[in-house]
Amino acid sequence: MIFTIFKKELIDTLRDKRTMRTMLLIPLLVFPIMLTIFVNVSSSFEKKASEEKLKIGVWGDLGAKYWNQLNEMPNGLGKKELKSFEDSLALKKAIEEGEIELGLIVPKNEAELARTKQTIPLTWLFDASSVGRQERAESYMSYLTEKAETVRLKELGVDATKLHPLVPVYKNCASDKKMIGQLAGGILPYIFIAFGFIGCMYPAIDLFTGEKERGTIETLLTTPISRWQILVGKMLVIVSSGMLAATCALLGLFVSIEFLDIVHNEEILKIVHGILTPMFIISLFSLLLPLVVFFTGVMIPIAVYAKSFKEAQSIITPLNFVMVLPAMIGFFPGIELNAMTAAIPVVNIVLATKELISGTLSFGYYAISLGIMLLLATLAIVVSYKQFGKEARILN
Amino acid sequence: MIKVSHLRKEFELSRQQKKELQTTADKALAVDDLSFECQPGKVFSLLGPNGAGKTTTLRMLSTILTPTSGEIEIAGIDAIKYPQEARAKIGFLTGSTGLYARLTPLEIIDYFAALYQVPFKEKEERKKYLFDLLNMNDFLQKRIGKLSTGMKQKVSICRTMIHNPEVVIFDEPTSGLDVITAENIIQLIRDCRDQGKTVIFSSHIMSEVDLLCDELAIVHKGKLKYRGQMSDFRQNMEASNLTEEFIRIVQH
């Protein structure tokens, strides 16, 4: 009997254009579209930045020395055009007016400082509101510093290696898989929560509030089936919709990575392919399922309580933000799944998913997270059943 | 057969309802000590003005609502103790019933046949009989949302009768329908009576009651004001016509 209700409600739901849009189309297309736009915009910015010819103004009596060195600089450090200035005020004004992008001030006593082997302060002027100016100045400065150091060490007759007794060598012991999991793993649970919630929303409202509004619930209640059978049948459709929406979003993300050429690093692609094992997918869905059942259980009492589609939507939509907010936790590195975080609903799923990608998920915390979510999902079902049993709620 | 004795229904009032009704009472009494019997092969009419408690009574008979007190027997089954078994014997049709707009008539009928657990062979026979009788064959595959009111009403009738119920409950079935569409319902009620089914229908239109019913109960503010044979009602009325007599009884 539950299957009869499930089948009918599924057909009904799949024929609803609004539900289909939020359940299939949007989740499926959002990542390919979003990532295509992102990649195109960022690559066009990169291209523009690399092709941008920076105008550098140089001032100082001995500016010529640095002028030459800057001129000799390889174009790999960025294209540039040099311009000489008569005074520092004119140089500053030119930056303010956007005539030049960087300004270099060489001190008047530069020759004296060089002769006496003292530090020579080179002042760089730039407009910090323009992105990348300081970085460009820093890269030019390290070029000039290297040149100056070589000259001075030669004058002093010192071997450069003798000046640096300690050379730090930093080696990352974390696997690439762990790195990807910790740094980029937050996106996956976010997709789960955002699209799982949206996927449940319209079917929940349509199958309960909608049925009340259209006057079909009364007929259904006169048939010889129990209310819990009706509830379970409808609930299964809502859960399926949530799962389908989340799956479509994941599929969209996978298609984007696989076919849209957004990941150029072969190593990362290899790791992504390595992560996507059947066991990983099963574990992922075992985390997603209780989360979606929980969402469904939260939405049904609201949908049963509401008298109109609009009213249900106005209550459930703000709830979306409450649910999606903990999903942001996944974007912060350093927050790990432990005995405490495993007991916080939604947050536990976010962190468990992250650790699942990293391959660091411990079975104990996984079990606690799953247990907590299953408990909440059961509680949500009980509340839904009680609400659905109330005469005043189910008949408008 | 339907047997109702000392039926009572109280509703708890929400804060909003109390405000609307301008009352401080926690409960509202919708049906107060109602008793009557409906015999097979006869049409029993529940007549009353809006808000009299007709819909609440019929919803209790169809087990959608649980009575506060009293007893209901549907085709020999205690409907309060065994609501699911009682529902299997009932066909329920209201004027306000909606249909699933995204399904076709065929899908709806199959769905309800499955819910009533009608065996396959019987279902196919009933479908053929009802589709021919109601002249539905031309629009069986069209979505409900694209059908006219008359076509939808035919689907509702077919849905109500697919499991060949012993008891048929009609709650203001012609409300909002034009004369031609309403005629389908009136014919259905007559057919049910002729087939020996127990029929109860509620209405606030006296002419409709006069046309169809064998027995009559008039309710007002949840209380029974009159119960008897329609022929006796006609014979003993004090007013000049049926509508005026109905108003006289209600206001008395």
XYZ file of C-alpha atoms in Angstrom:
648
model
C 0.000 0.000 0.000
C 2.874 2.335 0.847
C 4.365 1.570 -2.567
C 1.029 2.454 -4.252
C 1.090 5.858 -2.569
C 4.803 6.311 -3.269
C 4.341 5.468 -6.967
C 1.419 7.819 -7.429
C 3.060 10.689 -5.533
C 6.295 10.211 -7.474
C 4.487 10.396 -10.837
C 2.601 13.457 -9.607
C 5.826 15.093 -8.385
C 7.790 14.305 -11.535
C 5.075 15.985 -13.603
C 5.315 19.192 -11.586
C 7.488 21.597 -13.560
C 8.361 23.705 -10.526
C 9.584 20.663 -8.590
C 11.483 19.335 -11.594
C 13.273 22.648 -11.951
C 14.448 22.690 -8.329
C 15.005 18.951 -8.078
C 16.794 18.163 -11.339
C 17.493 21.069 -13.644
C 18.974 23.646 -11.278
C 21.171 21.189 -9.317
C 22.374 19.601 -12.537
C 23.244 22.859 -14.272
C 24.312 25.116 -11.434
C 27.898 23.846 -11.185
C 28.673 23.544 -14.895
C 27.321 27.074 -15.434
C 28.868 28.552 -12.297
C 32.272 26.961 -12.846
C 32.333 27.813 -16.560
C 31.656 31.456 -15.724
C 34.207 31.381 -12.885
C 36.936 29.745 -14.982
C 36.343 32.046 -17.956
C 36.284 35.177 -15.828
C 39.343 34.216 -13.778
C 41.364 33.111 -16.819
C 40.468 36.310 -18.632
C 41.606 38.267 -15.560
C 44.830 36.253 -15.414
C 45.428 36.824 -19.101
C 44.728 40.498 -18.743
C 47.022 40.735 -15.724
C 49.889 38.930 -17.468
C 49.528 41.064 -20.566
C 49.154 44.298 -18.654
C 52.058 46.637 -19.194
C 52.845 48.349 -15.908
C 54.103 51.923 -16.055
C 56.846 52.474 -13.510
C 58.004 55.939 -12.586
C 61.547 56.312 -11.278
C 62.898 59.304 -9.366
C 66.259 59.942 -7.800
C 69.699 61.263 -8.731
C 71.026 57.760 -9.136
C 67.813 56.317 -10.505
C 69.573 55.466 -13.747
C 71.284 52.478 -12.139
C 67.982 50.941 -11.123
C 66.395 52.118 -14.336
C 68.810 49.903 -16.237
C 68.324 46.945 -13.917
C 64.537 47.228 -14.207
C 64.884 47.458 -17.960
C 66.928 44.267 -18.049
C 64.334 42.435 -15.959
C 62.801 39.454 -17.848
C 59.256 39.974 -19.108
C 58.255 36.882 -17.125
C 58.074 39.156 -14.088
C 55.529 41.289 -15.937
C 55.706 43.700 -18.808
C 56.661 47.231 -17.872
C 57.351 50.686 -19.242
C 59.688 53.058 -17.418
C 59.238 56.759 -17.018
C 61.554 59.234 -15.378
C 60.265 61.867 -12.933
C 61.774 65.162 -11.837
C 60.513 65.070 -8.253
C 58.813 62.715 -5.797
C 55.651 64.835 -5.566
C 55.052 64.540 -9.298
C 55.623 60.801 -8.981
C 53.016 60.507 -6.206
C 50.544 62.630 -8.152
C 51.018 60.486 -11.258
C 50.080 57.371 -9.230
C 47.047 59.067 -7.727
C 45.860 60.093 -11.180
C 46.499 56.622 -12.624
C 49.126 57.873 -15.048
C 51.607 55.283 -13.727
C 51.049 52.179 -11.574
C 54.284 51.980 -9.555
C 56.779 54.553 -8.413
C 60.358 53.931 -7.299
C 62.182 56.492 -5.141
C 65.923 56.068 -4.901
C 67.504 57.955 -1.941
C 69.846 60.886 -2.712
C 72.686 59.313 -0.722
C 72.395 55.958 -2.510
C 76.005 56.068 -3.760
C 77.315 56.888 -0.290
C 75.253 54.093 1.282
C 76.499 51.667 -1.357
C 80.097 52.713 -0.890
C 79.938 52.339 2.895
C 78.163 48.987 2.544
C 75.024 50.165 4.273
C 71.385 49.288 3.654
C 69.778 51.275 0.847
C 66.075 51.965 1.344
C 64.173 51.811 -1.942
C 60.659 53.230 -1.614
C 57.895 51.876 -3.799
C 54.743 53.918 -4.262
C 51.532 52.255 -5.343
C 47.757 52.466 -5.128
C 46.683 49.586 -2.831
C 43.086 49.789 -4.009
C 44.255 48.246 -7.294
C 44.726 44.505 -6.885
C 48.214 43.068 -7.398
C 50.238 46.299 -7.361
C 52.102 45.496 -4.121
C 52.802 41.943 -5.304
C 54.300 43.310 -8.530
C 56.469 45.746 -6.536
C 57.614 42.910 -4.274
C 58.631 40.717 -7.178
C 60.622 43.597 -8.765
C 62.209 44.316 -5.393
C 63.377 40.763 -4.874
C 64.947 40.877 -8.346
C 66.801 44.074 -7.491
C 67.763 42.747 -4.032
C 69.259 39.608 -5.521
C 71.296 41.679 -7.952
C 72.535 44.039 -5.210
C 73.396 41.171 -2.853
C 75.447 39.414 -5.514
C 77.427 42.600 -6.216
C 78.018 43.362 -2.543
C 79.087 39.801 -1.630
C 81.468 39.859 -4.579
C 82.953 43.170 -3.356
C 83.331 41.671 0.115
C 84.784 38.479 -1.305
C 82.267 36.358 0.618
C 80.890 33.048 -0.577
C 77.072 33.318 -0.499
C 76.639 29.803 0.865
C 78.816 30.642 3.906
C 76.438 33.439 4.822
C 73.505 31.062 5.216
C 74.425 28.289 7.673
C 70.840 27.162 7.933
C 68.590 26.653 4.986
C 65.010 25.675 5.815
C 63.469 22.841 3.838
C 59.732 22.537 4.443
C 58.181 19.240 3.502
C 54.431 18.594 3.569
C 53.696 15.099 4.897
C 49.967 15.236 4.226
C 48.856 13.295 1.201
C 47.424 15.237 -1.711
C 44.122 13.491 -1.006
C 44.118 14.848 2.550
C 45.037 18.307 1.323
C 42.195 18.313 -1.187
C 39.822 16.990 1.472
C 40.727 19.681 3.987
C 40.990 22.614 1.624
C 38.298 21.895 -0.948
C 36.267 19.223 0.879
C 33.901 21.806 2.368
C 32.098 22.278 -0.931
C 30.711 18.735 -1.009
C 28.705 18.811 2.253
C 27.588 22.313 1.346
C 26.113 20.925 -1.868
C 24.484 18.134 0.128
C 22.807 20.467 2.523
C 21.830 23.241 0.163
C 20.464 21.046 -2.619
C 19.173 18.275 -0.354
C 17.090 20.904 1.425
C 15.842 22.611 -1.739
C 15.081 19.215 -3.277
C 12.839 18.335 -0.338
C 11.149 21.709 -0.091
C 8.745 21.816 -3.033
C 7.596 18.177 -2.866
C 6.991 18.535 0.910
C 4.831 21.611 0.403
C 3.086 20.175 -2.651
C 2.316 16.768 -1.127
C 0.915 18.117 2.136
C -0.108 21.779 1.953
C -0.853 21.473 -1.762
C -3.074 18.457 -1.213
C -4.935 20.350 1.523
C -5.290 23.399 -0.680
C -6.558 21.406 -3.678
C -9.007 19.477 -1.489
C -7.661 16.045 -2.407
C -6.536 15.062 1.096
C -10.136 14.527 2.244
C -10.700 11.912 -0.463
C -7.454 10.164 0.360
C -8.397 9.979 4.038
C -11.652 8.195 3.180
C -9.795 5.257 1.634
C -9.064 2.166 3.755
C -5.424 2.948 4.406
C -3.924 4.208 7.616
C -2.498 7.667 8.058
C 0.973 6.359 8.764
C 0.939 4.546 5.415
C -0.012 7.787 3.665
C 2.675 9.637 5.615
C 5.412 7.093 4.851
C 4.442 6.929 1.160
C 4.641 10.704 0.832
C 7.750 10.924 2.959
C 9.575 8.460 0.706
C 8.883 10.713 -2.279
C 10.208 13.780 -0.450
C 13.342 11.937 0.681
C 13.880 10.629 -2.874
C 13.545 14.168 -4.216
C 16.110 15.495 -1.753
C 18.512 12.678 -2.568
C 17.971 13.169 -6.285
C 18.617 16.916 -6.078
C 21.837 16.380 -4.101
C 22.915 13.617 -6.501
C 22.225 15.834 -9.510
C 24.302 18.613 -7.980
C 27.172 16.182 -7.363
C 26.799 14.857 -10.883
C 26.923 18.428 -12.205
C 30.112 19.048 -10.242
C 31.657 15.816 -11.491
C 30.739 16.603 -15.108
C 32.247 20.078 -14.701
C 35.544 18.652 -13.396
C 35.614 15.881 -15.990
C 34.536 17.636 -19.164
C 34.815 21.390 -18.752
C 38.594 21.434 -18.389
C 38.558 23.459 -15.174
C 41.186 21.396 -13.348
C 44.434 21.617 -15.289
C 46.545 19.752 -12.746
C 46.775 16.102 -13.805
C 47.741 15.038 -10.258
C 44.582 16.575 -8.771
C 42.447 14.949 -11.457
C 44.036 11.612 -10.622
C 43.246 12.113 -6.923
C 39.640 13.112 -7.662
C 39.223 9.941 -9.723
C 40.840 7.938 -6.924
C 38.410 9.360 -4.344
C 35.333 8.389 -6.346
C 35.275 4.708 -5.417
C 32.015 2.742 -4.922
C 32.802 2.518 -1.185
C 33.235 6.311 -0.982
C 29.929 6.889 -2.773
C 28.103 4.413 -0.490
C 29.583 6.053 2.638
C 28.686 9.493 1.277
C 25.076 8.500 0.693
C 24.872 6.854 4.116
C 25.608 10.309 5.552
C 23.272 12.084 3.172
C 20.255 9.844 3.772
C 19.632 10.575 7.482
C 20.278 14.257 6.796
C 17.602 14.346 4.092
C 15.185 12.324 6.279
C 15.799 14.901 9.007
C 15.042 17.753 6.583
C 11.894 15.953 5.473
C 10.836 15.426 9.070
C 11.309 19.120 9.797
C 9.379 20.211 6.723
C 6.356 17.909 6.993
C 4.935 19.351 10.253
C 5.306 22.835 8.752
C 3.655 21.754 5.501
C 0.843 20.069 7.467
C 0.395 23.148 9.665
C 0.353 25.684 6.808
C -2.962 26.516 5.216
C -1.557 27.602 1.878
C 1.458 26.980 -0.375
C 2.542 30.583 0.236
C 2.395 30.226 4.016
C 4.429 26.994 3.946
C 6.997 28.572 1.642
C 7.302 31.646 3.858
C 8.151 29.453 6.872
C 10.411 26.916 5.163
C 12.495 29.374 3.097
C 14.064 31.153 6.121
C 14.669 27.725 7.638
C 16.909 27.043 4.652
C 19.379 29.661 5.935
C 19.374 28.092 9.415
C 20.246 24.715 7.908
C 22.783 25.978 5.384
C 24.631 28.131 7.923
C 26.268 25.170 9.755
C 27.342 23.889 6.335
C 29.708 26.899 6.142
C 31.761 25.221 8.905
C 33.165 23.003 6.173
C 34.912 25.944 4.544
C 37.014 26.688 7.626
C 40.198 24.645 7.857
C 41.190 23.406 11.296
C 37.737 22.426 12.590
C 37.792 18.665 12.932
C 35.338 15.924 13.675
C 35.712 14.968 17.332
C 33.464 13.680 20.118
C 31.919 17.133 20.513
C 31.451 18.150 16.877
C 30.154 14.655 16.039
C 27.245 15.345 18.404
C 26.206 18.602 16.686
C 23.586 17.879 14.033
C 24.335 18.990 10.477
C 27.850 20.142 11.526
C 28.735 16.461 12.109
C 27.682 15.517 8.577
C 29.668 18.414 7.120
C 32.849 17.451 8.965
C 32.370 13.710 8.443
C 32.012 14.259 4.693
C 35.166 16.364 4.676
C 37.110 13.678 6.508
C 35.663 11.012 4.254
C 37.190 12.810 1.267
C 40.495 13.198 3.103
C 40.423 9.512 3.998
C 40.803 10.366 7.707
C 37.271 9.546 8.918
C 37.329 7.403 12.052
C 34.615 4.788 12.344
C 33.744 5.853 15.908
C 32.966 9.456 14.985
C 31.218 8.309 11.831
C 28.974 6.078 13.972
C 28.254 8.902 16.453
C 27.399 11.328 13.635
C 25.178 8.783 11.924
C 23.545 7.807 15.234
C 22.766 11.429 16.142
C 21.270 12.119 12.713
C 19.247 8.897 12.743
C 17.923 9.796 16.187
C 16.913 13.251 14.983
C 15.400 11.823 11.808
C 13.311 9.393 13.904
C 12.230 12.235 16.174
C 11.286 14.317 13.131
C 9.204 11.400 11.775
C 7.385 11.044 15.112
C 6.607 14.781 15.167
C 5.418 14.550 11.542
C 3.166 11.612 12.397
C 1.650 13.469 15.349
C 1.010 16.572 13.252
C -0.457 14.526 10.408
C -2.792 12.826 12.865
C -4.284 16.100 14.081
C -7.730 16.672 12.608
C -7.470 20.431 12.810
C -4.206 20.377 10.870
C -5.032 18.133 7.936
C -8.404 19.595 6.994
C -8.511 23.245 5.980
C -26.920 0.425 6.587
C -25.770 3.349 8.739
C -26.607 3.578 12.441
C -25.714 6.690 14.371
C -26.472 7.127 18.036
C -25.810 10.053 20.381
C -23.108 11.439 18.134
C -21.253 14.429 19.526
C -18.286 16.402 18.221
C -16.396 19.171 19.964
C -13.551 21.127 18.367
C -10.805 22.812 20.307
C -10.594 26.444 19.366
C -7.280 28.033 18.496
C -6.480 31.549 19.688
C -7.203 32.853 16.192
C -10.581 31.062 16.079
C -11.534 32.414 19.514
C -10.744 35.898 18.263
C -12.793 35.392 15.105
C -15.761 33.940 17.004
C -15.370 36.517 19.779
C -15.552 33.862 22.480
C -13.484 32.854 25.476
C -14.640 29.210 25.353
C -11.923 26.636 24.659
C -14.200 24.359 22.655
C -16.964 24.664 20.090
C -19.752 22.144 19.802
C -20.327 21.195 16.151
C -22.603 18.157 16.567
C -24.779 17.600 19.623
C -26.378 14.237 20.385
C -27.330 13.221 16.862
C -29.062 9.844 16.299
C -30.504 8.416 13.070
C -30.526 5.355 10.832
C -30.168 5.064 7.067
C -31.618 1.977 5.418
C -30.242 0.179 2.336
C -32.105 0.998 -0.876
C -33.186 4.362 0.484
C -31.857 7.890 0.236
C -31.414 9.653 3.527
C -30.993 13.393 3.422
C -29.256 15.523 6.001
C -30.649 18.995 5.567
C -29.500 22.124 7.306
C -28.276 25.674 6.779
C -24.578 26.494 6.445
C -22.689 25.691 9.663
C -25.396 23.293 10.901
C -22.903 20.431 11.376
C -23.740 18.432 8.224
C -20.172 18.191 6.919
C -18.804 17.378 10.382
C -21.383 14.580 10.727
C -20.557 13.115 7.316
C -16.812 13.399 7.998
C -17.377 11.416 11.199
C -19.357 8.795 9.268
C -16.501 8.468 6.788
C -14.038 8.290 9.757
C -12.020 11.337 8.699
C -12.975 12.876 12.051
C -13.235 11.005 15.346
C -16.399 11.724 17.373
C -16.041 13.109 20.891
C -18.689 10.587 21.925
C -21.412 8.421 20.415
C -21.538 5.400 18.162
C -21.384 4.853 14.410
C -22.067 1.608 12.605
C -21.356 1.320 8.882
C -22.586 -1.827 7.087
C -22.444 -3.723 10.372
C -18.945 -2.486 11.305
C -18.195 -0.351 14.347
C -16.645 2.619 12.533
C -15.033 4.046 15.659
C -13.268 0.826 16.641
C -12.484 -0.347 13.095
C -12.256 2.771 10.919
C -10.169 1.196 8.162
C -12.624 -1.714 7.717
C -15.537 0.729 7.699
C -13.863 2.936 5.078
C -13.562 -0.038 2.727
C -17.392 -0.117 2.603
C -17.827 3.598 1.937
C -17.819 5.715 -1.187
C -17.380 9.397 -0.317
C -18.056 12.323 -2.618
C -18.138 15.994 -1.753
C -18.784 19.038 -3.886
C -15.448 20.496 -2.816
C -13.389 17.393 -3.608
C -10.404 18.094 -5.785
C -8.633 15.733 -8.163
C -4.949 15.369 -8.912
C -4.503 17.807 -11.784
C -1.308 16.230 -13.096
C -2.753 12.712 -13.391
C -5.096 11.312 -16.021
C -8.584 9.928 -15.163
C -7.300 6.416 -15.867
C -4.392 6.851 -13.452
C -6.677 8.239 -10.737
C -9.155 5.389 -11.061
C -6.353 2.797 -11.002
C -4.854 4.524 -7.955
C -8.089 4.458 -5.970
C -8.843 0.889 -7.066
C -5.433 -0.073 -5.658
C -6.107 1.809 -2.407
C -9.433 -0.035 -2.042
C -7.642 -3.272 -2.978
C -10.109 -4.111 -5.725
C -9.037 -7.412 -7.363
C -7.699 -6.961 -10.923
C -10.546 -8.703 -12.795
C -13.225 -6.905 -10.789
C -11.409 -3.603 -11.278
C -11.307 -3.996 -15.052
C -15.017 -4.895 -15.150
C -15.969 -1.961 -12.914
C -13.847 0.405 -14.985
C -15.468 -0.687 -18.238
C -18.945 -0.453 -16.711
C -18.394 3.008 -15.216
C -16.491 4.457 -18.209
C -19.310 3.384 -20.539
C -22.045 4.519 -18.151
C -20.514 7.948 -17.626
C -19.328 8.272 -21.226
C -15.718 8.835 -20.149
C -13.807 6.900 -22.804
C -12.879 9.993 -24.840
C -10.879 11.732 -22.120
C -9.346 8.897 -20.123
C -5.783 9.781 -21.161
C -6.039 13.544 -20.771
C -4.640 15.247 -17.686
C -7.277 16.282 -15.139
C -6.039 19.881 -15.266
C -7.196 20.079 -18.895
C -10.708 18.705 -18.325
C -13.973 20.642 -17.986
C -15.887 20.748 -14.677
C -18.385 18.211 -15.986
C -15.650 15.784 -17.017
C -13.955 16.183 -13.638
C -17.228 15.458 -11.871
C -17.564 12.244 -13.873
C -14.056 11.228 -12.772
C -15.016 11.951 -9.147
C -18.123 9.796 -9.471
C -16.130 6.976 -11.035
C -13.521 7.280 -8.273
C -16.245 7.078 -5.612
C -17.867 3.997 -7.140
C -14.845 1.988 -8.358
C -14.941 -0.388 -5.367
C -18.734 -0.790 -5.555
C -19.333 0.512 -2.006
C -22.260 -0.604 0.146
C -22.633 2.842 1.665
C -22.371 6.067 -0.307
C -21.925 9.426 1.399
C -22.493 12.635 -0.541
C -21.579 15.937 1.087
C -23.317 18.747 -0.810
C -22.372 16.970 -4.033
C -23.958 19.451 -6.429
C -22.565 22.565 -4.793
C -21.061 24.887 -7.394
C -22.124 22.746 -10.346
C -24.279 23.802 -13.280
C -27.634 22.080 -13.814
C -26.360 19.660 -16.475
C -23.343 18.557 -14.414
C -25.478 18.310 -11.274
C -27.802 15.989 -13.161
C -24.991 13.373 -13.319
C -24.876 13.356 -9.524
C -28.623 13.169 -9.137
C -28.674 10.214 -11.533
C -25.863 8.557 -9.568
C -27.807 8.911 -6.301
C -30.880 7.331 -7.938
C -28.749 4.482 -9.360
C -27.228 3.822 -5.932
C -30.694 3.631 -4.386
C -31.891 1.280 -7.132
C -28.862 -0.955 -6.567
C -29.824 -1.328 -2.903
C -26.994 0.782 -1.514
C -27.340 2.905 1.605
C -27.212 6.538 0.530
C -26.849 9.596 2.741
C -26.481 13.037 1.296
C -26.323 16.488 2.766
C -27.752 19.578 1.208
C -29.147 22.990 1.981
C -31.258 23.012 -1.174
C -34.806 21.873 -0.403
C -35.753 21.219 -4.040
C -32.896 18.750 -4.404
C -33.974 16.952 -1.248
C -37.557 16.824 -2.490
C -36.388 15.289 -5.737
C -34.395 12.488 -4.226
C -34.857 11.602 -0.619
C -36.948 8.975 1.121
C -36.028 9.926 4.658
C -35.026 13.270 6.043
C -33.227 14.774 9.023
C -33.001 18.514 9.575
C -30.126 19.750 11.702
C -29.404 23.213 13.010
C -26.476 24.284 15.203
C -25.494 20.637 15.593
C -28.873 19.523 16.955
C -31.489 17.342 15.322
C -34.600 19.415 14.606
C -36.649 16.955 12.602
C -36.418 13.316 11.514
C -38.925 11.320 9.477
C -40.127 10.051 6.129
C -40.158 12.582 3.305
C -43.762 11.676 2.544
C -44.757 12.477 6.158
C -42.837 15.741 5.983
C -44.760 16.779 2.882
C -48.082 15.731 4.386
C -47.679 17.424 7.748
C -46.018 20.663 6.744
C -47.491 23.877 8.148
C -45.943 26.325 5.681
C -47.059 26.806 2.096
C -44.013 25.210 0.472
C -41.076 22.948 1.362
C -38.451 25.723 1.620
C -40.620 27.786 3.946
C -41.373 24.700 6.034
C -37.621 24.016 6.281
C -36.991 27.619 7.416
C -39.883 27.366 9.909
C -38.434 24.207 11.485
C -34.907 25.627 11.655
C -36.077 28.874 13.260
C -38.488 27.213 15.644
